[in-house]
Coordinates of C-alpha atoms in Angstrom, one line a residue:
M929 CA -2.8 66.4 -30.0
S930 CA -5.0 64.6 -32.5
K931 CA -7.3 61.8 -31.4
R932 CA -5.4 59.3 -33.5
R933 CA -2.1 60.2 -32.0
Y934 CA -3.6 60.2 -28.5
F935 CA -5.0 56.7 -29.0
L936 CA -1.7 55.5 -30.5
N937 CA 0.1 56.8 -27.4
V938 CA -2.4 55.0 -25.1
F939 CA -2.0 51.8 -27.2
I940 CA 1.8 51.9 -26.7
L941 CA 1.2 52.5 -23.0
L942 CA -1.0 49.4 -22.8
I943 CA 1.5 47.2 -24.7
L944 CA 4.2 48.3 -22.2
I945 CA 2.0 47.4 -19.3
V946 CA 1.1 44.0 -20.7
V947 CA 4.7 43.1 -21.3
C948 CA 5.5 44.3 -17.7
C949 CA 2.8 42.1 -16.2
Y950 CA 4.2 39.0 -17.8
L951 CA 7.7 39.6 -16.5
N952 CA 8.2 37.9 -13.2
T953 CA 11.0 37.8 -10.6
N954 CA 11.2 35.7 -7.5
K955 CA 13.7 37.9 -5.7
K956 CA 12.9 39.5 -2.4
I957 CA 13.0 43.2 -1.7
T958 CA 15.9 44.4 0.4
T959 CA 16.4 47.9 1.6
N960 CA 19.8 48.0 -0.1
D961 CA 18.1 47.7 -3.5
I962 CA 15.7 50.6 -3.2
I963 CA 16.8 54.2 -3.6
A964 CA 14.2 56.1 -1.6
N965 CA 15.5 58.9 0.6
S966 CA 17.3 61.4 -1.6
F967 CA 17.9 62.8 -5.0
E968 CA 21.7 62.2 -4.6
Y969 CA 23.7 60.6 -7.3
S970 CA 23.5 56.8 -7.2
S971 CA 26.8 55.1 -7.5
K972 CA 24.9 51.9 -8.2
T973 CA 23.2 53.2 -11.3
H974 CA 25.4 56.2 -12.3
Q975 CA 22.3 58.2 -12.9
I976 CA 20.7 61.2 -11.1
P977 CA 17.0 61.0 -10.4
I978 CA 14.8 63.7 -11.9
A979 CA 11.8 63.3 -9.7
K980 CA 10.3 61.4 -6.8
L981 CA 6.9 59.7 -6.4
I982 CA 5.5 59.5 -2.9
I983 CA 2.3 57.7 -2.1
R984 CA 2.3 57.6 1.7
K985 CA -0.8 55.5 2.1
I986 CA 0.9 52.5 0.5
G987 CA 4.5 53.2 1.5
I988 CA 5.9 54.3 -1.8
E989 CA 8.7 56.8 -1.9
N990 CA 10.8 56.2 -5.0
N991 CA 13.1 58.1 -7.2
L992 CA 12.2 58.4 -10.8
Y993 CA 14.6 58.7 -13.7
D994 CA 14.6 60.5 -17.0
I995 CA 12.7 59.1 -19.9
G996 CA 15.1 57.2 -22.2
T997 CA 17.5 56.1 -19.5
K998 CA 18.1 52.5 -18.5
E999 CA 16.8 53.2 -15.0
N1000 CA 13.5 54.4 -16.3
Q1001 CA 12.3 50.9 -17.2
V1002 CA 9.7 48.8 -15.5
D1003 CA 12.0 45.9 -15.1
R1004 CA 14.1 48.2 -12.8
N1005 CA 11.9 50.9 -11.3
I1006 CA 8.7 52.8 -11.3
T1007 CA 8.6 54.3 -14.8
I1008 CA 7.6 57.6 -16.4
L1009 CA 6.2 56.7 -19.7
K1010 CA 7.3 58.5 -22.8
E1011 CA 3.8 59.8 -23.6
S1012 CA 4.0 61.9 -20.5
T1013 CA 3.9 65.7 -20.3
F1014 CA 5.4 67.1 -17.1
P1015 CA 3.4 69.3 -14.7
E1016 CA 5.2 72.5 -15.4
K1017 CA 3.6 72.6 -18.8
E1018 CA 0.3 74.5 -19.3
E1019 CA -1.6 71.2 -19.6
S1020 CA 0.0 68.0 -18.5
M1021 CA -0.7 64.3 -18.4
L1022 CA 1.8 62.3 -16.5
F1023 CA 1.7 58.5 -17.0
I1024 CA 3.5 56.4 -14.4
A1025 CA 3.6 52.6 -14.5
A1026 CA 5.2 49.8 -12.4
H1027 CA 4.8 46.1 -11.8
S1028 CA 2.3 44.7 -9.4
G1029 CA 2.4 41.1 -8.0
D1030 CA 5.4 39.7 -6.2
G1031 CA 9.1 40.3 -6.3
K1032 CA 11.7 43.0 -6.0
I1033 CA 10.3 45.2 -8.7
A1034 CA 6.6 45.0 -7.8
Y1035 CA 6.4 48.6 -6.7
F1036 CA 2.7 48.9 -7.4
K1037 CA 1.6 45.7 -5.7
N1038 CA -0.6 47.7 -3.3
L1039 CA -1.8 50.3 -5.8
D1040 CA -5.3 48.9 -5.5
H1041 CA -5.5 50.1 -1.9
L1042 CA -5.7 53.7 -3.1
E1043 CA -9.1 55.3 -2.7
I1044 CA -10.9 58.4 -4.0
K1045 CA -9.4 61.6 -2.4
D1046 CA -6.1 59.9 -1.4
D1047 CA -3.0 62.0 -2.2
V1048 CA -0.1 61.2 -4.5
E1049 CA 2.9 63.5 -4.5
F1050 CA 5.3 64.1 -7.5
I1051 CA 8.4 66.1 -6.6
Y1052 CA 9.9 67.7 -9.7
H1053 CA 12.1 70.8 -10.3
N1054 CA 12.0 71.9 -6.7
N1055 CA 8.2 71.7 -6.6
N1056 CA 5.9 69.2 -4.8
Y1057 CA 2.9 68.6 -7.0
I1058 CA 0.1 67.1 -4.9
Y1059 CA -2.5 65.1 -6.8
E1060 CA -5.8 63.8 -5.5
V1061 CA -7.3 60.5 -6.7
V1062 CA -10.5 61.1 -8.6
N1063 CA -11.3 57.7 -9.9
K1064 CA -10.0 54.2 -10.0
Y1065 CA -11.1 51.4 -12.3
E1066 CA -10.1 48.2 -14.1
R1067 CA -10.3 47.6 -17.8
E1068 CA -9.8 44.5 -19.8
K1069 CA -6.3 44.5 -21.3
D1070 CA -7.3 44.6 -25.0
G1071 CA -4.7 46.9 -26.3
Y1072 CA -6.7 50.1 -25.7
I1073 CA -7.5 52.3 -22.8
E1074 CA -10.0 55.1 -22.7
L1075 CA -8.9 58.1 -20.7
N1076 CA -11.0 61.2 -20.1
R1077 CA -9.3 64.4 -19.3
I1078 CA -10.4 65.1 -15.7
S1079 CA -8.1 68.1 -15.1
K1080 CA -5.7 70.5 -16.8
H1081 CA -3.0 68.6 -14.9
Q1082 CA -3.6 64.9 -14.6
L1083 CA -1.6 62.0 -13.2
V1084 CA -2.3 58.4 -14.3
L1085 CA -0.9 55.5 -12.4
T1086 CA -1.3 52.1 -14.0
T1087 CA -0.4 48.5 -13.4
C1088 CA -1.8 45.0 -14.0
S1089 CA -4.6 44.2 -11.7
P1090 CA -3.2 42.4 -8.7
K1091 CA -6.5 40.5 -8.3
N1092 CA -8.0 40.0 -11.7
K1093 CA -5.9 38.3 -14.4
G1094 CA -6.3 39.9 -17.8
M1095 CA -7.3 43.3 -16.3
Q1096 CA -5.4 46.5 -15.9
L1097 CA -5.8 48.9 -12.9
I1098 CA -6.0 52.6 -13.7
I1099 CA -5.8 55.4 -11.1
N1100 CA -6.6 58.9 -12.3
A1101 CA -5.6 61.9 -10.2
R1102 CA -5.9 65.6 -10.6
L1103 CA -3.5 68.3 -9.4
I1104 CA -4.8 70.0 -6.3
K1105 CA -1.8 71.9 -5.0
K1106 CA 1.7 72.9 -6.0
E1107 CA 4.2 73.7 -3.3
K1108 CA 7.6 75.3 -3.8
I1109 CA 10.4 73.3 -2.1
S1110 CA 13.1 75.6 -0.7

């Protein structure tokens, strides 16, 4: 991928995150609103999840939906961004975003509690991809983001900073293990 295209993709990612941070909802989370325990068909959404994101340290276990579907939108769920390449590829960079703050859809409100060496799991195509947090930082939301490749298989979690207005939180993680799920 050319540098120009890479920066364009990152720019689009930032625009999406900025828009997401300005959306706000005052609804409270109820367990009936969260699909968290299975990959079974959801009669509520009429869509089948393609993956699951698990971050045990901060209590996240959420289904993820295919790019381009209405359930794969930050105003509904944790979102796989279209710039992503999935971990079964030779080199992958998976971008996942969600709201922070308050409300029903603030899935990443505690993302800032992740530390270096914490685990993030991504279950996809009967494999559990286990990533380890390598770095965490905040950048000013200026329409651009600098990302260095830290691994052949990288996971980037991002949201608006829950503590610093005008800043974006970025968590970089590298794949450390792939486990087949039987």
